[in-house]
XYZ file of C-alpha atoms in Angstrom:
532
model
C -86.379 17.966 65.189
C -89.054 15.903 67.050
C -91.798 17.242 64.751
C -89.691 16.298 61.756
C -89.418 12.706 62.925
C -93.136 12.532 63.556
C -93.868 13.777 60.072
C -91.560 11.190 58.572
C -93.293 8.413 60.514
C -96.690 9.604 59.268
C -95.466 9.516 55.691
C -94.125 6.036 56.168
C -97.439 4.856 57.627
C -99.267 6.102 54.559
C -96.590 4.454 52.318
C -95.615 7.657 50.559
C -93.107 7.236 47.751
C -89.588 7.153 49.334
C -88.147 9.681 46.895
C -90.783 12.215 47.860
C -90.082 11.385 51.497
C -86.376 12.317 51.152
C -87.228 15.682 49.561
C -89.764 16.575 52.240
C -87.449 15.583 55.121
C -84.565 17.672 53.686
C -86.778 20.742 53.443
C -87.973 20.323 57.009
C -84.394 19.917 58.325
C -83.171 23.131 56.602
C -86.091 25.055 58.073
C -85.213 23.735 61.552
C -81.510 24.778 61.315
C -82.400 28.288 60.154
C -84.793 28.647 63.067
C -82.011 27.736 65.563
C -79.547 30.257 64.032
C -82.081 33.055 64.203
C -82.175 32.655 67.987
C -78.365 33.381 68.426
C -77.155 36.937 69.458
C -75.926 39.304 66.749
C -73.088 39.917 66.054
C -71.394 36.706 67.195
C -68.174 38.550 68.358
C -70.122 40.427 71.016
C -70.482 37.292 73.076
C -67.358 37.902 75.236
C -65.835 41.376 75.314
C -63.347 40.468 78.089
C -61.269 38.428 75.650
C -60.798 41.454 73.389
C -59.815 43.592 76.319
C -57.018 41.194 77.292
C -55.684 41.003 73.747
C -55.695 44.759 73.182
C -53.571 45.311 76.302
C -50.657 43.165 74.936
C -47.611 45.230 74.024
C -46.369 44.553 70.493
C -42.857 43.257 69.837
C -40.019 45.515 68.680
C -40.741 48.016 71.442
C -38.868 48.919 74.600
C -40.792 46.758 77.033
C -39.590 46.781 80.663
C -40.975 44.098 82.924
C -41.323 44.626 86.655
C -39.581 42.028 88.853
C -42.900 41.018 90.398
C -44.653 40.431 87.101
C -44.615 37.379 84.862
C -45.461 37.406 81.161
C -46.728 34.263 79.406
C -46.282 34.092 75.637
C -46.636 30.423 74.853
C -44.048 29.601 77.570
C -44.058 31.169 81.010
C -40.558 32.537 81.772
C -39.016 32.597 85.185
C -38.134 35.971 86.641
C -34.426 36.789 86.421
C -32.394 38.262 89.223
C -32.025 41.974 88.541
C -34.052 41.491 85.348
C -34.378 45.238 84.591
C -30.623 45.317 83.963
C -30.745 42.664 81.254
C -30.288 43.565 77.609
C -33.692 42.786 76.076
C -34.256 41.352 72.645
C -35.631 43.852 70.118
C -35.278 46.581 72.714
C -33.963 50.115 72.589
C -31.302 49.444 75.220
C -28.085 51.182 74.123
C -24.654 49.663 74.600
C -21.272 51.367 74.520
C -19.786 52.652 71.256
C -17.191 49.888 71.431
C -19.890 47.338 70.630
C -20.488 46.154 67.093
C -23.140 48.211 65.293
C -24.026 46.228 62.168
C -25.164 47.959 58.972
C -28.838 48.215 58.071
C -28.886 45.163 55.847
C -27.354 42.929 58.490
C -29.668 44.265 61.203
C -32.699 43.696 58.978
C -31.588 40.143 58.238
C -31.165 39.379 61.926
C -34.554 40.917 62.703
C -36.224 38.677 60.138
C -34.561 35.615 61.626
C -35.787 36.575 65.085
C -39.338 37.258 63.977
C -39.472 33.846 62.325
C -38.517 32.150 65.568
C -40.451 31.429 68.714
C -37.504 32.929 70.588
C -38.445 36.379 69.311
C -41.309 36.287 71.809
C -38.920 36.242 74.770
C -38.718 39.723 76.208
C -36.362 38.758 79.020
C -33.905 35.851 79.375
C -34.524 32.750 81.428
C -32.818 32.278 84.760
C -29.028 32.122 84.770
C -27.613 28.589 84.999
C -25.829 27.163 88.000
C -23.341 25.567 85.628
C -22.365 26.575 82.128
C -21.731 22.977 81.101
C -25.411 22.053 81.424
C -27.577 25.069 80.712
C -31.357 24.720 80.280
C -32.686 24.268 76.755
C -34.747 27.432 77.187
C -31.598 29.481 77.880
C -29.770 27.754 75.021
C -32.454 28.916 72.607
C -32.383 32.391 74.065
C -28.611 32.712 73.600
C -28.859 31.495 70.013
C -31.327 34.284 69.300
C -28.885 37.002 70.439
C -26.414 38.961 68.348
C -22.722 38.360 69.226
C -22.498 41.536 71.302
C -25.759 40.908 73.113
C -24.294 37.508 74.009
C -21.136 39.145 75.363
C -23.212 41.562 77.456
C -25.206 38.662 78.900
C -22.038 36.691 79.716
C -20.233 39.670 81.233
C -23.122 40.361 83.579
C -23.250 36.706 84.590
C -19.507 36.594 85.299
C -19.661 39.777 87.381
C -22.402 38.235 89.528
C -20.629 34.909 89.983
C -20.367 34.100 93.667
C -17.467 32.210 95.183
C -17.593 28.763 93.646
C -16.096 25.597 95.018
C -12.485 25.110 93.997
C -12.677 21.340 93.761
C -11.931 21.269 90.030
C -9.081 18.746 89.733
C -7.790 20.543 86.630
C -7.284 23.889 88.402
C -5.095 24.881 91.342
C -6.574 27.860 93.179
C -3.331 29.494 94.517
C -2.229 30.217 90.937
C -5.171 32.485 90.161
C -6.264 35.961 91.093
C -9.872 34.797 91.306
C -10.459 31.178 90.415
C -14.273 31.518 90.518
C -14.496 34.261 87.894
C -11.822 32.613 85.776
C -13.603 29.269 85.779
C -16.979 30.824 84.947
C -15.489 32.949 82.177
C -13.509 30.019 80.744
C -16.570 27.781 80.610
C -18.592 30.456 78.811
C -15.716 30.812 76.335
C -15.703 27.083 75.684
C -19.444 27.079 75.063
C -19.963 30.266 73.067
C -16.828 31.843 71.591
C -16.638 32.053 67.802
C -13.658 33.500 65.928
C -13.614 34.497 62.283
C -10.199 34.020 60.651
C -9.604 36.167 57.565
C -8.642 34.009 54.603
C -6.948 36.889 52.837
C -3.166 37.095 52.638
C -0.607 34.869 50.994
C 2.050 32.729 52.682
C 4.655 32.940 54.049
C 3.614 36.087 55.913
C 0.046 34.807 56.321
C -1.215 31.335 57.224
C 2.254 29.784 57.439
C 3.228 29.387 61.098
C 6.793 29.079 62.322
C 6.806 26.327 64.926
C 10.378 26.439 66.227
C 12.649 28.974 67.902
C 12.013 31.736 70.417
C 9.201 33.288 68.356
C 7.236 30.047 68.061
C 4.333 31.250 70.238
C 2.803 33.231 67.380
C 3.230 30.272 65.016
C 1.763 27.674 67.350
C -1.208 29.886 68.130
C -1.829 30.446 64.400
C -1.604 26.734 63.641
C -4.020 25.711 66.396
C -6.418 28.622 65.888
C -6.889 28.034 62.182
C -7.355 24.298 62.746
C -9.905 24.704 65.539
C -13.343 23.287 64.836
C -14.608 24.391 68.211
C -13.871 28.104 67.997
C -13.545 29.027 64.309
C -16.669 30.032 62.398
C -17.013 30.525 58.660
C -19.903 32.921 59.226
C -18.539 36.337 60.259
C -21.999 37.388 61.428
C -21.683 34.867 64.278
C -18.169 35.945 65.276
C -17.302 37.584 68.594
C -13.687 38.113 67.491
C -11.786 38.516 64.216
C -8.220 37.184 63.828
C -5.560 38.805 61.617
C -3.505 35.670 60.783
C -0.036 37.043 60.031
C 3.386 36.220 61.476
C 5.547 39.122 62.659
C 8.603 36.876 62.352
C 7.799 35.924 58.744
C 7.072 39.567 57.965
C 10.531 40.496 59.255
C 12.213 37.755 57.217
C 10.345 38.712 54.037
C 10.539 42.504 54.063
C 13.269 43.760 56.378
C 16.517 44.832 54.740
C 19.346 43.625 57.022
C 21.199 46.396 58.878
C 18.895 49.063 57.435
C 17.288 49.804 60.830
C 14.167 50.738 58.862
C 10.870 49.135 59.937
C 8.683 51.354 57.764
C 8.282 48.839 54.885
C 6.845 46.352 57.377
C 4.492 48.957 58.846
C 3.284 50.052 55.413
C 2.631 46.443 54.440
C 0.399 45.918 57.489
C -1.320 49.263 56.961
C -2.235 48.321 53.389
C -3.425 44.885 54.497
C -5.815 46.328 57.071
C -7.067 48.963 54.616
C -7.779 46.184 52.132
C -9.828 44.281 54.723
C -11.726 47.442 55.656
C -12.607 48.081 52.009
C -13.533 44.474 51.231
C -15.546 43.603 54.364
C -17.835 45.606 56.694
C -16.455 44.129 59.918
C -13.449 46.364 60.605
C -15.368 49.590 60.060
C -18.217 48.558 62.368
C -15.956 48.748 65.426
C -12.835 50.452 64.013
C -10.994 47.221 64.760
C -11.821 46.858 68.459
C -13.117 43.274 68.019
C -10.058 42.275 65.963
C -6.873 40.799 67.381
C -3.333 40.017 66.266
C -0.674 37.742 67.761
C 3.005 38.716 67.444
C 5.997 37.420 69.380
C 8.837 39.146 67.546
C 10.398 42.057 69.438
C 9.260 44.379 66.657
C 5.618 43.305 66.998
C 4.432 46.589 68.568
C 6.505 48.888 66.374
C 5.345 47.684 62.963
C 1.764 48.748 63.763
C 2.469 52.478 63.816
C 1.398 53.347 60.255
C -2.263 52.524 60.987
C -3.846 54.490 63.841
C -6.793 52.156 64.448
C -4.591 49.073 64.232
C -2.302 50.294 66.992
C -4.994 51.974 69.106
C -8.069 49.729 68.918
C -7.120 46.122 68.196
C -6.425 43.598 70.928
C -2.656 43.181 70.622
C -1.297 39.850 71.861
C 2.425 40.589 72.223
C 5.501 39.007 73.758
C 6.985 42.504 73.963
C 4.509 43.661 76.592
C 6.197 46.887 77.686
C 3.756 49.166 79.515
C 6.132 52.151 79.428
C 6.098 52.796 75.668
C 2.405 53.628 75.234
C 1.751 50.893 72.646
C 0.901 47.934 74.859
C -2.073 48.802 77.053
C -2.420 46.682 80.175
C -6.008 45.570 80.697
C -6.806 45.669 76.978
C -3.835 43.969 75.341
C -2.540 40.504 76.213
C 0.994 39.567 77.268
C 1.951 36.563 75.138
C 4.226 33.944 76.741
C 7.482 33.628 74.785
C 8.267 29.949 74.347
C 11.320 28.263 72.859
C 10.377 25.155 70.875
C 13.391 23.190 69.650
C 11.550 20.226 68.116
C 8.077 21.046 66.683
C 7.246 17.347 66.433
C 7.933 16.893 70.136
C 7.157 20.230 71.791
C 6.978 18.657 75.273
C 10.367 16.959 75.069
C 12.731 17.309 78.052
C 10.127 19.022 80.266
C 10.357 18.419 83.997
C 12.819 19.008 86.823
C 14.578 17.602 89.852
C 13.455 17.484 93.451
C 14.254 20.443 95.687
C 16.865 18.367 97.517
C 18.674 17.849 94.192
C 18.968 21.551 93.369
C 22.310 22.688 94.825
C 22.578 25.880 92.751
C 20.944 28.953 94.319
C 20.559 30.934 91.067
C 21.472 30.420 87.402
C 21.664 32.526 84.243
C 23.419 32.105 80.903
C 22.848 34.228 77.809
C 24.076 36.939 75.484
C 25.140 40.270 76.944
C 22.721 42.766 75.393
C 20.121 45.251 76.567
C 20.373 47.414 79.656
C 19.913 44.747 82.346
C 22.206 41.866 81.454
C 25.457 43.879 81.523
C 24.600 44.967 85.083
C 23.787 41.400 86.088
C 27.108 40.094 84.764
C 29.027 43.017 86.246
C 27.805 42.287 89.768
C 27.551 38.481 89.747
C 29.590 36.811 87.000
C 32.340 34.706 88.657
C 31.651 36.435 92.003
C 29.893 33.702 93.998
C 29.874 29.902 93.827
C 26.157 29.744 94.657
C 25.318 32.205 91.866
C 26.028 30.586 88.502
C 25.854 33.693 86.312
C 27.383 33.483 82.823
C 27.346 35.161 79.461
C 27.007 32.504 76.758
C 27.479 29.204 78.561
C 31.197 28.244 78.207
C 31.950 24.993 76.380
C 33.965 23.676 79.286
C 30.900 24.106 81.476
C 28.494 22.469 79.010
C 30.712 19.369 78.955
C 29.863 18.927 82.625
C 26.280 20.197 82.685
C 24.040 21.379 79.822
C 21.852 24.490 79.859
C 18.633 22.547 80.685
C 20.463 20.577 83.371
C 21.592 23.835 84.984
C 17.980 25.028 85.164
C 16.795 21.704 86.531
C 19.503 21.845 89.215
C 18.816 25.427 90.356
C 16.400 26.749 92.953
C 15.968 30.058 91.144
C 16.377 30.833 87.433
C 17.274 34.440 86.623
C 15.163 35.865 83.770
C 16.510 39.306 82.840
C 15.135 41.240 79.887
C 17.157 41.386 76.669
C 16.767 44.133 74.084
C 13.098 44.195 75.090
C 11.278 43.376 78.333
C 10.294 39.823 77.374
C 12.417 36.717 77.825
C 11.879 33.065 76.833
C 13.643 32.067 80.066
C 10.470 32.683 82.055
C 8.614 29.836 80.382
C 11.802 27.720 80.269
C 12.057 28.061 84.059
C 8.449 26.879 84.361
C 9.183 23.930 82.070
C 12.130 22.901 84.257
C 10.274 23.559 87.552
C 12.663 26.324 88.604
C 11.253 29.425 90.333
C 11.655 32.319 87.834
C 13.283 35.571 89.004
C 12.053 38.296 86.631
C 14.182 41.422 86.187
C 12.413 43.773 83.757
C 10.820 47.009 84.882
C 7.524 47.863 83.138
C 7.011 44.273 81.935
C 3.397 43.076 82.026
C 3.712 39.423 82.931
C 2.169 36.763 80.655
C -1.512 36.027 81.194
C -1.511 38.368 84.193
C -5.255 38.954 83.686
C -5.875 35.709 85.552
C -2.566 34.500 87.022
C -1.115 35.660 90.343
C 2.605 35.881 89.578
C 3.528 36.576 93.218
C 2.523 32.980 93.993
C 5.195 31.342 91.812
C 7.862 33.918 90.883
C 10.157 36.575 92.333
C 10.040 40.084 90.871
C 13.268 42.057 91.318
C 13.611 45.716 90.337
C 16.481 46.540 88.004
C 18.031 48.859 90.594
C 18.186 45.964 93.086
C 20.487 43.749 90.998
C 23.419 44.330 93.408
C 21.248 42.909 96.227
C 20.051 39.894 94.216
C 21.560 37.162 96.443
C 20.417 38.936 99.586
C 16.855 39.085 98.245
C 16.815 35.376 97.399
C 18.306 34.249 100.709
C 15.724 36.324 102.577
C 12.903 34.181 101.181
C 11.870 31.638 103.873
C 12.200 27.978 102.980
C 8.472 27.451 103.500
C 7.645 30.182 100.972
C 10.164 28.835 98.469
C 8.697 25.342 98.721
C 5.243 26.782 98.136
C 6.426 28.721 95.067
C 8.241 25.691 93.654
C 5.113 23.557 94.108
C 3.076 26.256 92.412
C 5.496 26.286 89.455
C 4.930 22.560 88.961
C 1.145 23.042 89.135
C 1.404 25.990 86.728
C 3.362 24.066 84.111
C 0.310 22.585 82.373
C -0.950 26.089 81.545
C 2.202 26.833 79.510
C 2.455 23.682 77.413
C 1.854 23.549 73.661
C -0.005 20.398 72.657
C -0.306 19.147 69.091
C -3.997 18.775 69.900
C -5.056 21.417 72.431
C -6.338 20.256 75.800
C -8.334 22.200 78.394
C -6.424 24.948 80.201
C -3.224 24.555 78.140
C -1.333 27.560 76.763
C -3.468 27.811 73.612
C -6.669 27.972 75.621
C -5.147 30.321 78.211
C -4.074 32.800 75.519
C -7.465 32.566 73.827
C -9.197 33.117 77.158
C -7.167 36.277 77.769
C -8.272 37.578 74.345
C -11.893 36.649 75.158
C -11.564 38.381 78.529
C -10.197 41.516 76.868
C -13.160 41.617 74.489
C -15.583 41.227 77.402
C -13.911 44.145 79.180
C -14.845 46.418 76.257
C -18.551 45.780 76.761
C -20.224 48.607 78.666
C -23.320 47.452 80.540
C -26.194 49.896 81.082
C -26.166 51.405 84.563
C -29.015 50.181 86.747
C -31.427 52.914 87.746
């Protein structure tokens, strides 16, 4: 380049024509550039072979990559090592889950794979560190969870819940003595709030479908339907994002619409449900993927379990949320199915009306019961205790002369213990009524799986009496120390909030508690790979 400048100066000194000068300078510059290029090594890509070596050792995506705990892989973002990372379900991996998990068809799997490959999250071969709190999880983990399929999400959550250590029980909304394990419940509940999505089938015509009954002793199924279908938090319109599928029918409305009075024939109801499920299985791919194991139904009528018998998968695989939670008949399966609290709602516009009770010092009655004489337990109760003891107010239907002095709710509010015997079936609305009126429930129903027993410790706030011990009922109650009774009665008051229906659901109320039990049942189906 120096020679070029010198030449140009010489031309200028001799006053060469400027146009000729430009041509000559351009030629000299091109010659100089070509000379510099000729001195570079050939080929250019041989300059640094170490770079190619590093790239060729990278494992491609969509393979079963297992990372050692001591190693860290950087792919745009360096991920933190996860505790027991080899156990995690990896994205795009060959890790196999249990048959009970959803196995989507080829088209759905291909669609999900395309979405992953178009996202930066598809580069994550192992999840980020688990959060200390579910309420505020890191953005990196948020993106990771969004990249998972519904069942991969459930596997991740289940593993996290199982590894939850004892957490502080300073949550003002929860009272630890009521729960079997408050730490696992709280962790599971928070994950449910953050992640759970339910797909509600739109098929089916009212009144059997989508038309809840909000009053009477079967109102639990109606209130759940009303609040579930109206939920913006949990309901999804995209079934591919759903962790659970809801069959939105009312067992009570089904009975009113199809049962022929005094026929004692439930088969028309069973056939109707069988045909409904077969229609869903033919119209959508979701039932057949899991044979119904990620579907659930909610039925409070006594016949709820029996009208499922015409469809094998419906009765065997679905999560059945039933008031008639009788473990002895082989239909309700404890640990998989959910015992639904039976609630009596007299005024749907004011479901919380008349709730509350008197102080312990204002409860002179030891035990109270009033109701129809049917089933196997109530006749025995009346035989041994009706009009036998002033401290034991045991009636059939409450006599009019008695109601003039004290109403049914006033009796419960004035009693230390409220007797809750089974009727035709094991369930009784008196259990929740006792909780509403802050009276310690005394449950007499062998083989009854108590409501929400997946998380609640019923020994902390109720008395369980075997049917054979009815003759010793007063003796059993008097043997309970005053200190223990006071503790149970306090626990009943603290429990009350978990059994209240709210027009707009609030945290930890009965709607959320039922939904959590369904969520918990679905999590229990997930089989995690055994660590080597």
